[in-house]
mmCIF file of C-alpha atoms in Angstrom:
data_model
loop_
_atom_site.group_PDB
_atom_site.id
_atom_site.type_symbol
_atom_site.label_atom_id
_atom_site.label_comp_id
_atom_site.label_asym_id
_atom_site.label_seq_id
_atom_site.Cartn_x
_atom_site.Cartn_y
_atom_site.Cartn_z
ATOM 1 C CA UNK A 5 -20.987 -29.062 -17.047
ATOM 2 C CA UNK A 6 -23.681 -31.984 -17.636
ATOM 3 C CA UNK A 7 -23.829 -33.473 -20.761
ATOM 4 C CA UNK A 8 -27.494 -34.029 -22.679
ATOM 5 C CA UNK A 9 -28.801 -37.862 -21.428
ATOM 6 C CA UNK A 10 -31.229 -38.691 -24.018
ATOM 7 C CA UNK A 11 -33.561 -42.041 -25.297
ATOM 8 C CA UNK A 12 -33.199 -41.463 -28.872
ATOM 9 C CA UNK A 13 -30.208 -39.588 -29.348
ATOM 10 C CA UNK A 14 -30.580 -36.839 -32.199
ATOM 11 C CA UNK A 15 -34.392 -37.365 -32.662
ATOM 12 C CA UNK A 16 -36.486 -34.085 -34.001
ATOM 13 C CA UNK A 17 -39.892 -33.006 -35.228
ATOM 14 C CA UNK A 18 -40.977 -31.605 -37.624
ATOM 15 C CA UNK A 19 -44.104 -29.343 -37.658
ATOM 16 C CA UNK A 20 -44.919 -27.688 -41.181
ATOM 17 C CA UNK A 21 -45.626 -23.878 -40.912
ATOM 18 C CA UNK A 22 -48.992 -23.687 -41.728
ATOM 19 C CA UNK A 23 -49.092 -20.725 -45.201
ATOM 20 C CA UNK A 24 -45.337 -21.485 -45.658
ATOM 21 C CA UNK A 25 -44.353 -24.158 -48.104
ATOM 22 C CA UNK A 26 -41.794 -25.835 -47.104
ATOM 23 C CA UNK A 27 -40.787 -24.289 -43.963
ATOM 24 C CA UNK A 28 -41.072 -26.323 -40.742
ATOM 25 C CA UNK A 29 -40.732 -25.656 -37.120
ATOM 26 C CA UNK A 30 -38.074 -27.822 -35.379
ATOM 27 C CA UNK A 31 -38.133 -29.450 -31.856
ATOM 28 C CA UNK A 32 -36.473 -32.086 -29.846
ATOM 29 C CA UNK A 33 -38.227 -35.337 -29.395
ATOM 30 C CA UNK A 34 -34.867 -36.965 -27.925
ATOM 31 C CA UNK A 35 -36.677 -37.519 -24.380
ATOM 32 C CA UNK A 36 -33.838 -36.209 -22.405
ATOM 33 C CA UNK A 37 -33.609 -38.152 -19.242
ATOM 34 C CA UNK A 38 -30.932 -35.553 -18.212
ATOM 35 C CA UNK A 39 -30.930 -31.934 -19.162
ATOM 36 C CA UNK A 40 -27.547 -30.983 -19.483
ATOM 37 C CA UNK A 41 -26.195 -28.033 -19.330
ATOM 38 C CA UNK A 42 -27.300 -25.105 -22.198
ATOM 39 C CA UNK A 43 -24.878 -24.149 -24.004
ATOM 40 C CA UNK A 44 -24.977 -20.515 -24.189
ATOM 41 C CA UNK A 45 -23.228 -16.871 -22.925
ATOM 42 C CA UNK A 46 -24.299 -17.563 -19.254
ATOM 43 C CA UNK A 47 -22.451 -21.186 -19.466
ATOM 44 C CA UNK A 48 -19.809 -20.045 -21.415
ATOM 45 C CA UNK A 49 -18.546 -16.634 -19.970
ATOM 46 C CA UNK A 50 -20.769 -14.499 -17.540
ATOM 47 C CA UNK A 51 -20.343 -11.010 -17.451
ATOM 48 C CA UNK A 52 -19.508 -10.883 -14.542
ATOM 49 C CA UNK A 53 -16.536 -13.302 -14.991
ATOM 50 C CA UNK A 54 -15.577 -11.644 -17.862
ATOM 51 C CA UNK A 55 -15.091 -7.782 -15.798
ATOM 52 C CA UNK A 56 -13.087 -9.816 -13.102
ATOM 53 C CA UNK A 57 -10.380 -10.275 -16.088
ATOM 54 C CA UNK A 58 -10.768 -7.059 -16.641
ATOM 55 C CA UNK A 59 -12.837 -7.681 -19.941
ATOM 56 C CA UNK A 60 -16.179 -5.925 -21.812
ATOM 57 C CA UNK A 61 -19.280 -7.755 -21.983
ATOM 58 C CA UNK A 62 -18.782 -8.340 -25.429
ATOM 59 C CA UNK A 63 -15.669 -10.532 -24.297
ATOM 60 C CA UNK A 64 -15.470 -14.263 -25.939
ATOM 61 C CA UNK A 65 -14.500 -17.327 -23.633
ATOM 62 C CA UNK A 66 -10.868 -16.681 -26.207
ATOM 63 C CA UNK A 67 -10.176 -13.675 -24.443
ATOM 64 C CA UNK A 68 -10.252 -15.024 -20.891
ATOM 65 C CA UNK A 69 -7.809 -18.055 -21.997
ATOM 66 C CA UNK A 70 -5.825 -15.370 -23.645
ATOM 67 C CA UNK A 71 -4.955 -13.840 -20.662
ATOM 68 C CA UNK A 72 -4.781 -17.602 -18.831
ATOM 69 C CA UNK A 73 -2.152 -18.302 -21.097
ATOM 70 C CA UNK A 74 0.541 -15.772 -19.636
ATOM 71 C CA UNK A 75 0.056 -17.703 -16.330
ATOM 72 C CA UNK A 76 0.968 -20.766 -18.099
ATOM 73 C CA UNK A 77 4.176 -18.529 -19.149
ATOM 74 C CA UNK A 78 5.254 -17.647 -15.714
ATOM 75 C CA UNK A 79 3.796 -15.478 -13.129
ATOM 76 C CA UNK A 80 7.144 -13.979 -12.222
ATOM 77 C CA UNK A 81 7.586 -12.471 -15.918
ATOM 78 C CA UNK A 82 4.745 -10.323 -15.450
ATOM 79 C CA UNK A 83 4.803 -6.781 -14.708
ATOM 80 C CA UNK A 84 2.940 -4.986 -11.762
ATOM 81 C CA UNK A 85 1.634 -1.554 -11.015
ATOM 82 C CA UNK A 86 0.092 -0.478 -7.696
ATOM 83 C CA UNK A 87 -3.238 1.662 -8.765
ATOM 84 C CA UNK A 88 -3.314 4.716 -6.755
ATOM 85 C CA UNK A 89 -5.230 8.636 -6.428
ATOM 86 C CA UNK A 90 -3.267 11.098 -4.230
ATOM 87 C CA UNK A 91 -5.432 14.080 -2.419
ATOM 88 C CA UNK A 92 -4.798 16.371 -0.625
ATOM 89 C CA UNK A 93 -7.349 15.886 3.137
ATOM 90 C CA UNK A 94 -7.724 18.607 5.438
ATOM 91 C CA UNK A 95 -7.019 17.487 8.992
ATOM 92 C CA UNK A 96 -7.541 19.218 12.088
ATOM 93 C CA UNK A 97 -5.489 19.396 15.523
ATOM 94 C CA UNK A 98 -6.405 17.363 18.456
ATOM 95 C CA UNK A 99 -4.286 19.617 20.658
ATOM 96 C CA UNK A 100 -5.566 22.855 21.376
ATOM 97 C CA UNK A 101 -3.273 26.046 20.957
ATOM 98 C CA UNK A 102 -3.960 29.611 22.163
ATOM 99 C CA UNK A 103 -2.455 33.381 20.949
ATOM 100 C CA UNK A 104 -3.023 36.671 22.199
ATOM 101 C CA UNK A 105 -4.845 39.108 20.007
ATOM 102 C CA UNK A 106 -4.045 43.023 20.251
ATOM 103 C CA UNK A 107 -7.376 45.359 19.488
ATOM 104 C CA UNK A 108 -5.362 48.344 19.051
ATOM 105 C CA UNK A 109 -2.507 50.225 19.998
ATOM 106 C CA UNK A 110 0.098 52.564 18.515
ATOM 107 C CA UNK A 111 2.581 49.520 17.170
ATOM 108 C CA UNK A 112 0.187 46.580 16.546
ATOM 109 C CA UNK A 113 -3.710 45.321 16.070
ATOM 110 C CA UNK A 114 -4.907 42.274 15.161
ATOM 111 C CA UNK A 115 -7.338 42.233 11.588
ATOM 112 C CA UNK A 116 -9.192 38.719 11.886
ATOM 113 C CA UNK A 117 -10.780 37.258 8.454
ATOM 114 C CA UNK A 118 -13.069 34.453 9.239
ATOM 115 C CA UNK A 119 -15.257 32.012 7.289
ATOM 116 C CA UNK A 120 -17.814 29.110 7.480
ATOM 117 C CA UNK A 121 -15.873 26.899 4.900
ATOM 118 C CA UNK A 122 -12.331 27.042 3.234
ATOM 119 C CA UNK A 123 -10.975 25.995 -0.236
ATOM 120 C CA UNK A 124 -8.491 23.540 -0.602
ATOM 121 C CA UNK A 125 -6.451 23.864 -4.086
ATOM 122 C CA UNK A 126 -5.021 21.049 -6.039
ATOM 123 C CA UNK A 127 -1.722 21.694 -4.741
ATOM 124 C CA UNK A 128 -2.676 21.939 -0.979
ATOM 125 C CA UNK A 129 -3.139 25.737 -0.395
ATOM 126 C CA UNK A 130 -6.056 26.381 1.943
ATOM 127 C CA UNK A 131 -8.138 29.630 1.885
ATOM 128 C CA UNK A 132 -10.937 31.180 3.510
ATOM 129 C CA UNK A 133 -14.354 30.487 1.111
ATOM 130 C CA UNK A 134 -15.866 33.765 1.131
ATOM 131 C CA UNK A 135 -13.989 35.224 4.152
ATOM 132 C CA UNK A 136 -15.684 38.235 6.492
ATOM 133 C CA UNK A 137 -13.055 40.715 7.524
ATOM 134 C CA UNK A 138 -13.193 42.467 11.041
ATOM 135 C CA UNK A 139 -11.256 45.301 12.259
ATOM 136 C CA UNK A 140 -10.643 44.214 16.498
ATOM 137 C CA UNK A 141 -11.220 47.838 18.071
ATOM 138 C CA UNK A 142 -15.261 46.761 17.338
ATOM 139 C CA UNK A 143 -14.937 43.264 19.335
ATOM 140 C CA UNK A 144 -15.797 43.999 22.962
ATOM 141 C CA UNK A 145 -15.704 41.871 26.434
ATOM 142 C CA UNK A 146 -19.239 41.243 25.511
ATOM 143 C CA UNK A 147 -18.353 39.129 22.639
ATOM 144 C CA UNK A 148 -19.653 40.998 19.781
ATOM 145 C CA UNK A 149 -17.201 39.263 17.225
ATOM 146 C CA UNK A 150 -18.131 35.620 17.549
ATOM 147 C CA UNK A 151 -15.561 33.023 16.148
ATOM 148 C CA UNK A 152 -16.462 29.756 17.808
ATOM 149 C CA UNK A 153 -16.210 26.597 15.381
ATOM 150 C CA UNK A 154 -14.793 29.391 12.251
ATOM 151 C CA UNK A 155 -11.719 29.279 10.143
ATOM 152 C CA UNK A 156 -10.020 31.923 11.080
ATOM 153 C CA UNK A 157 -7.055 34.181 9.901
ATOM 154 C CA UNK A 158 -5.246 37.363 11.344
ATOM 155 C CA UNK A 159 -3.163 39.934 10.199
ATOM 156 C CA UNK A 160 -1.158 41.760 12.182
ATOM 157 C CA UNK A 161 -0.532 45.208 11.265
ATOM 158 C CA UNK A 162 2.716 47.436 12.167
ATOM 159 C CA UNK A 163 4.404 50.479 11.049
ATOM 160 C CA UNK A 164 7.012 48.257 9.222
ATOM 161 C CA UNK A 165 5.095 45.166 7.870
ATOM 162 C CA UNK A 166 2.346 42.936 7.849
ATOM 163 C CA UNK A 167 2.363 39.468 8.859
ATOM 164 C CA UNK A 168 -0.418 37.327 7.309
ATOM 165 C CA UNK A 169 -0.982 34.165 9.840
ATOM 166 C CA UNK A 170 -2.089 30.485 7.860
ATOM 167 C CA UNK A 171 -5.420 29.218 8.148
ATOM 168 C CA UNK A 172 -6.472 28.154 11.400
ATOM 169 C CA UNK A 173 -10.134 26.257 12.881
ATOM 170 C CA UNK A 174 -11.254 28.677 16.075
ATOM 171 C CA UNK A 175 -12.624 27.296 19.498
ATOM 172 C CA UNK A 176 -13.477 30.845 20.356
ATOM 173 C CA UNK A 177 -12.231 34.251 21.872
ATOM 174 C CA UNK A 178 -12.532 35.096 25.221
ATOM 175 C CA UNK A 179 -11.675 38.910 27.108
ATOM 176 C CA UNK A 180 -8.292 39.221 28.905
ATOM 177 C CA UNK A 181 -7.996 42.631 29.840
ATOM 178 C CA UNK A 182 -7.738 46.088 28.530
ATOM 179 C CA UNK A 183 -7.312 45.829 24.526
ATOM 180 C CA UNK A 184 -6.098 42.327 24.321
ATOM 181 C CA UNK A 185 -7.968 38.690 23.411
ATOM 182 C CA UNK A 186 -7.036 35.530 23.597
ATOM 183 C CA UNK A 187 -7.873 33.055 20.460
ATOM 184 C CA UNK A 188 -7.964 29.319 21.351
ATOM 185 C CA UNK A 189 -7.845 27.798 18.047
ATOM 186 C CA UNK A 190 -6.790 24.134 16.165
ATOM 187 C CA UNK A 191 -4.206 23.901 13.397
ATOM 188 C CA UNK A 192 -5.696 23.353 10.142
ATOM 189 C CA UNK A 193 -2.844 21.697 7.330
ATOM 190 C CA UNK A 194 -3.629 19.665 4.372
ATOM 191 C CA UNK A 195 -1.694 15.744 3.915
ATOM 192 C CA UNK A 196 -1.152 14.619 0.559
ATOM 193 C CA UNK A 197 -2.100 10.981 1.261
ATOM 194 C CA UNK A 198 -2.433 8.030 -0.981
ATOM 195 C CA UNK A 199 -5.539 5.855 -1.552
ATOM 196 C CA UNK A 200 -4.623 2.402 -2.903
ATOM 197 C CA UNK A 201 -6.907 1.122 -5.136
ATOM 198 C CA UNK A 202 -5.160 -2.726 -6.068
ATOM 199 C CA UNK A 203 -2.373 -3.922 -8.312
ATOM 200 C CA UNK A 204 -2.178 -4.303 -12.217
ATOM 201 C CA UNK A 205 -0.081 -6.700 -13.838
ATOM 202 C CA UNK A 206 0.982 -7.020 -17.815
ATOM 203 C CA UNK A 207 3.129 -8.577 -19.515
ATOM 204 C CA UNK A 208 4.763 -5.210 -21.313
ATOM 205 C CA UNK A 209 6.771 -2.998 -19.134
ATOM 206 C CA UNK A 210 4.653 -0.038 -20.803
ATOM 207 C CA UNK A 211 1.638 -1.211 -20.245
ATOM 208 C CA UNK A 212 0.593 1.600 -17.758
ATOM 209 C CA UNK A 213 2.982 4.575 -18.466
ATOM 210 C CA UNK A 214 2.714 7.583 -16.308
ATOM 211 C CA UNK A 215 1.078 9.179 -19.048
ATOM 212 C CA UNK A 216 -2.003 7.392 -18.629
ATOM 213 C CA UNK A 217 -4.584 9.693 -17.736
ATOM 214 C CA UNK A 218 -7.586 8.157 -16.040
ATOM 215 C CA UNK A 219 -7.579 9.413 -12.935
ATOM 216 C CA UNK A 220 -5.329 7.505 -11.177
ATOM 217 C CA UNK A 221 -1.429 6.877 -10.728
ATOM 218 C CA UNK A 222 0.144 3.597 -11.497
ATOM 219 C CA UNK A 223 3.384 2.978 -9.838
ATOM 220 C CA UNK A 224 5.465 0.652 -11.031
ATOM 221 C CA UNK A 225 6.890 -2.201 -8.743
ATOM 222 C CA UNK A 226 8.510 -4.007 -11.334
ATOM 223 C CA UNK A 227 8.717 -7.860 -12.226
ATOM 224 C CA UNK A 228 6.340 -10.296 -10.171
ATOM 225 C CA UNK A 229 9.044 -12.532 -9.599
ATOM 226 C CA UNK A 230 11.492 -9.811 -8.905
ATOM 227 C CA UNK A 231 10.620 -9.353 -5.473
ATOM 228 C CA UNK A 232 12.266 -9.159 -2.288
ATOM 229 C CA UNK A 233 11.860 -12.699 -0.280
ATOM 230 C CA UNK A 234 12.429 -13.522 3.266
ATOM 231 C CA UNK A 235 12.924 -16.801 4.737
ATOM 232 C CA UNK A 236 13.278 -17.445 8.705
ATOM 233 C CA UNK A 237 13.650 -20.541 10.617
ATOM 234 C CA UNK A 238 16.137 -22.583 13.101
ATOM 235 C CA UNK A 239 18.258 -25.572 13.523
ATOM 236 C CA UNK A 240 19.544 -27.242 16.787
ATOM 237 C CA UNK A 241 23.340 -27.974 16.895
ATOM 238 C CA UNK A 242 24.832 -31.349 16.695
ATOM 239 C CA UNK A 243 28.276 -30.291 17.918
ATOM 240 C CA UNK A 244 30.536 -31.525 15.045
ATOM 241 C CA UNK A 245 32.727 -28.573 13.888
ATOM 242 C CA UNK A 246 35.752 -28.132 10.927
ATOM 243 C CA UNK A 247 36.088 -27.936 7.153
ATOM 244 C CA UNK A 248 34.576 -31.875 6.931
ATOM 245 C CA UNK A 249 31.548 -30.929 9.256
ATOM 246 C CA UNK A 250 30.243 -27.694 8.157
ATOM 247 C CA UNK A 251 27.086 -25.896 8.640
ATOM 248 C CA UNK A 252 24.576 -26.002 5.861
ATOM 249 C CA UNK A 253 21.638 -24.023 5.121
ATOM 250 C CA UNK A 254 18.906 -24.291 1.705
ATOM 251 C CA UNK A 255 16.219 -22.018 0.832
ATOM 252 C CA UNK A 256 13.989 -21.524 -1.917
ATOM 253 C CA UNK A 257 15.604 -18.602 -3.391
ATOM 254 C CA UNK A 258 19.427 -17.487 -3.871
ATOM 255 C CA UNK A 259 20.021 -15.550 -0.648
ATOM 256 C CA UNK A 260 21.865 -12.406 -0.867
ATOM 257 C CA UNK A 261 21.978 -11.473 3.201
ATOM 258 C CA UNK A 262 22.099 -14.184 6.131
ATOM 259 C CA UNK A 263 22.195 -13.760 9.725
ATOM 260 C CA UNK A 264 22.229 -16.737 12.450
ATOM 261 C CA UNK A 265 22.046 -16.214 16.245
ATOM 262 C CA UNK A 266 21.472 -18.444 19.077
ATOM 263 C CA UNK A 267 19.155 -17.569 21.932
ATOM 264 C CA UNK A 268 21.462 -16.168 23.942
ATOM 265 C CA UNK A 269 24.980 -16.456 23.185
ATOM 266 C CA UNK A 270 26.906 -13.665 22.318
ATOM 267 C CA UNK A 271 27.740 -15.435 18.921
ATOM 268 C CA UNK A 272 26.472 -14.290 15.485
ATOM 269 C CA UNK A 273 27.498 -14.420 11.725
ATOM 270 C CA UNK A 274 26.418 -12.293 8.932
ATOM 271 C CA UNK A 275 26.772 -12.798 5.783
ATOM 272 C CA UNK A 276 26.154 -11.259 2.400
ATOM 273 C CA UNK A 277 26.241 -12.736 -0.720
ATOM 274 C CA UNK A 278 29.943 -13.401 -1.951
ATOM 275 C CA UNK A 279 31.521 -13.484 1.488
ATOM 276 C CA UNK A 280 34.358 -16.041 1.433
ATOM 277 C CA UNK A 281 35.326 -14.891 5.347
ATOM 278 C CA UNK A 282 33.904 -13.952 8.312
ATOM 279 C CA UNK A 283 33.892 -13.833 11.973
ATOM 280 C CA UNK A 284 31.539 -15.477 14.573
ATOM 281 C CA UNK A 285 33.230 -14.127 17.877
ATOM 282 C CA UNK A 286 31.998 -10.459 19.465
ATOM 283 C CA UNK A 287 35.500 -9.902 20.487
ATOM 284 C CA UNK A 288 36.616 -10.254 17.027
ATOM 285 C CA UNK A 289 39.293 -13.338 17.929
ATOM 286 C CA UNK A 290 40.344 -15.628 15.707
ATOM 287 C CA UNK A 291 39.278 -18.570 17.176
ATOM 288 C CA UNK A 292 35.769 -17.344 15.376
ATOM 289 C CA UNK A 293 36.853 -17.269 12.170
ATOM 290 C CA UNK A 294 34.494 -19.244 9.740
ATOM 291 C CA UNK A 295 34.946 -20.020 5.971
ATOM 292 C CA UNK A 296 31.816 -19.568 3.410
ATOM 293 C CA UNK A 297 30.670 -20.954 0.339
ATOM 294 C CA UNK A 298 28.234 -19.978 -2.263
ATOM 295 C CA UNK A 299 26.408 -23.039 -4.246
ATOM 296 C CA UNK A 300 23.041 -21.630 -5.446
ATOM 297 C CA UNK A 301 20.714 -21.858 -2.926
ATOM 298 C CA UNK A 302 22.683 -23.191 -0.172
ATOM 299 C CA UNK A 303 24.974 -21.283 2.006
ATOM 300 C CA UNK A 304 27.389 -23.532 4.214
ATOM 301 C CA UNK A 305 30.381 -22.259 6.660
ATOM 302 C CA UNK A 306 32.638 -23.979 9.230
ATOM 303 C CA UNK A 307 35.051 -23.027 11.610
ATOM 304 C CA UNK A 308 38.775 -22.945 9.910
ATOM 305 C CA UNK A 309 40.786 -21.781 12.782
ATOM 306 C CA UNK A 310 43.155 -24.090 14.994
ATOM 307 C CA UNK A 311 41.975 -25.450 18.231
ATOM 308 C CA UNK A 312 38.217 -23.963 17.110
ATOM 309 C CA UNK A 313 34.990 -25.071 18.744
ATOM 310 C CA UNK A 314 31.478 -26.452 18.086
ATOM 311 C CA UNK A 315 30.054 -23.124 19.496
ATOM 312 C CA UNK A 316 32.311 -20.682 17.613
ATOM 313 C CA UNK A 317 31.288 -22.428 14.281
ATOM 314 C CA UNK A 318 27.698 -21.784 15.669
ATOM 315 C CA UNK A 319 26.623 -25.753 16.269
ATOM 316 C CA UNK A 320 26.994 -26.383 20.195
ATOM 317 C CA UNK A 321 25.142 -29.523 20.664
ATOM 318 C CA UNK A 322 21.540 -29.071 21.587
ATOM 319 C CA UNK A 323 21.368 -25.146 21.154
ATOM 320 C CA UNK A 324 18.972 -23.819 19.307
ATOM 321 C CA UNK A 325 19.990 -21.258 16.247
ATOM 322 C CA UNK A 326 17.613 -18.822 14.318
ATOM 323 C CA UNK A 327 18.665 -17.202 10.821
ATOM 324 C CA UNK A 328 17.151 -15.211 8.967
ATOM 325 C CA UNK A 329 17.464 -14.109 5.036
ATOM 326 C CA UNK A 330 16.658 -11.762 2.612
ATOM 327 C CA UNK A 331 16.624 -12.653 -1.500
#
């Protein structure tokens, strides 16, 4: 923002309002020689500031600071939500698939119902949308009963039951022989899939409840600084091994899970938080046996078996070792 530059600093006129006694019109006659910047909604908050915090247009510059503040509190106290709609989406086959269809016979026929459109229900049933039924002893080799790019779906009739087939998207009939068809056709299923719309973040652990009804889901992902943190890197040994030459690694967070590995030695350690042992050889000898500590942090090990070497504590001189850990 610019301040207001002016000659004569806090200099007005005064017009009289002509009919009004004692009323007068006020200007500036400070002869700016810089502007400055008006002080007004647009300078102060813009609306379109004020919906990127989430806030009305009738939001003060306050409110904005307001929610400021809970940075200045710490990020990893707040709360987050990941705003979500789940729908169900009808999806096709790529893969074609093909089923013989009976037209009549003592034991079995084939009843087709078949539709332009279907109807997909809030919890994923599909339908036919106004379905046609056809009885198959009227199809003929002449293709009478056309089904190409339909939703199709067949009953098959016996003397003991009657099996109702799902939904399925038709690429056509064609004539076999005598009383049978054959219906190529594409699997038709409905996926409950998840749009993500973004992340919320309060500082109240209730803030979004699954109650909230506004169309969408909010799943909670708990605290901000709560997360899961990785941390991946490598050292190069110096070849200095024992309890007064151990191995030392810091990160930024308390790590719970460590592994190290050279390139392409055989040797590895892994370590979760709390391990006072472990073992660095495949074989499982004791010559690999390392002590850990704990401090924070920092993890450090050495090798604390007689006659042990640089390599089995993992720090041969000049190899390269990779770790990698989880907090």
């Amino acid at each position: 923002m610019q301040d207001r530059v002016s000659l004569y600093p806090g200099r007005v006129k005064l017009t009289p309002v002509a009919g009004q006694a004692n009323t007068y019109d006020l200007t500036r006659a400070d002869q700016p020689t810089q502007e400055g910047t008006p002080l007004n909604k647009a300078s102060l908050l813009k609306d379109t500031t004020a919906s990127a915090f989430g806030l009305g247009t009738d939001a003060v510059p306050d409110d904005a600071l307001h929610l400021l503040s809970r940075f200045q509190r710490g990020l990893g106290n707040e709360y987050i939500w990941a705003k979500e709609q789940w729908n169900w989406e009808v999806v096709k086959s790529n893969s074609t698939y093909s089923l013989i269809l009976v037209q009549s016979g003592n034991t079995n026929r084939t009843y087709v119902r078949y539709s332009d459109d279907i109807i997909l229900d809030s919890d994923g049933n599909i339908s036919l949308a106004e379905p046609i039924t056809q009885i198959y002893p009227t199809y003929n080799s002449a293709g009478s009963l056309q089904l190409d790019n339909k939703y199709v779906q067949l009953s098959s009739f016996s003397y003991a039951d009657a099996e109702v087939h799902p939904v399925r998207f038709s690429d056509g009939v064609t004539f076999v022989s005598g009383n049978t068809y054959r219906l190529t056709y594409r699997i038709v299923d409905a996926l409950h899939r998840r749009t993500l719309f973004g992340y919320v973040n309060s500082p109240s652990p209730d803030a979004y409840p699954p109650a909230v009804s506004d169309g969408y889901t909010y799943n909670p992902l708990g605290q901000l600084g709560d997360k899961v943190r990785i941390a991946t890197g490598s050292y190069t040994g110096t070849g200095t091994y024992g309890s007064s030459n151990p191995n030392s690694l810091t990160f930024s967070f308390p790590p719970e899970f460590l592994v190290v590995s050279p390139n392409q030695e055989p040797y590895r350690l892994f370590l979760v938080r709390g391990m006072t042992k472990s073992n660095t050889s495949p074989t499982g000898g004791s010559g690999g046996n390392v002590a850990v500590a704990w401090d924070g942090s920092t993890v450090s090990w050495y090798g604390d078996s007689t006659g042990g070497e640089a390599y089995l504590q993992l720090n041969r001189r000049g190899t390269p070792y990779f770790y990698f850990a989880i907090g």
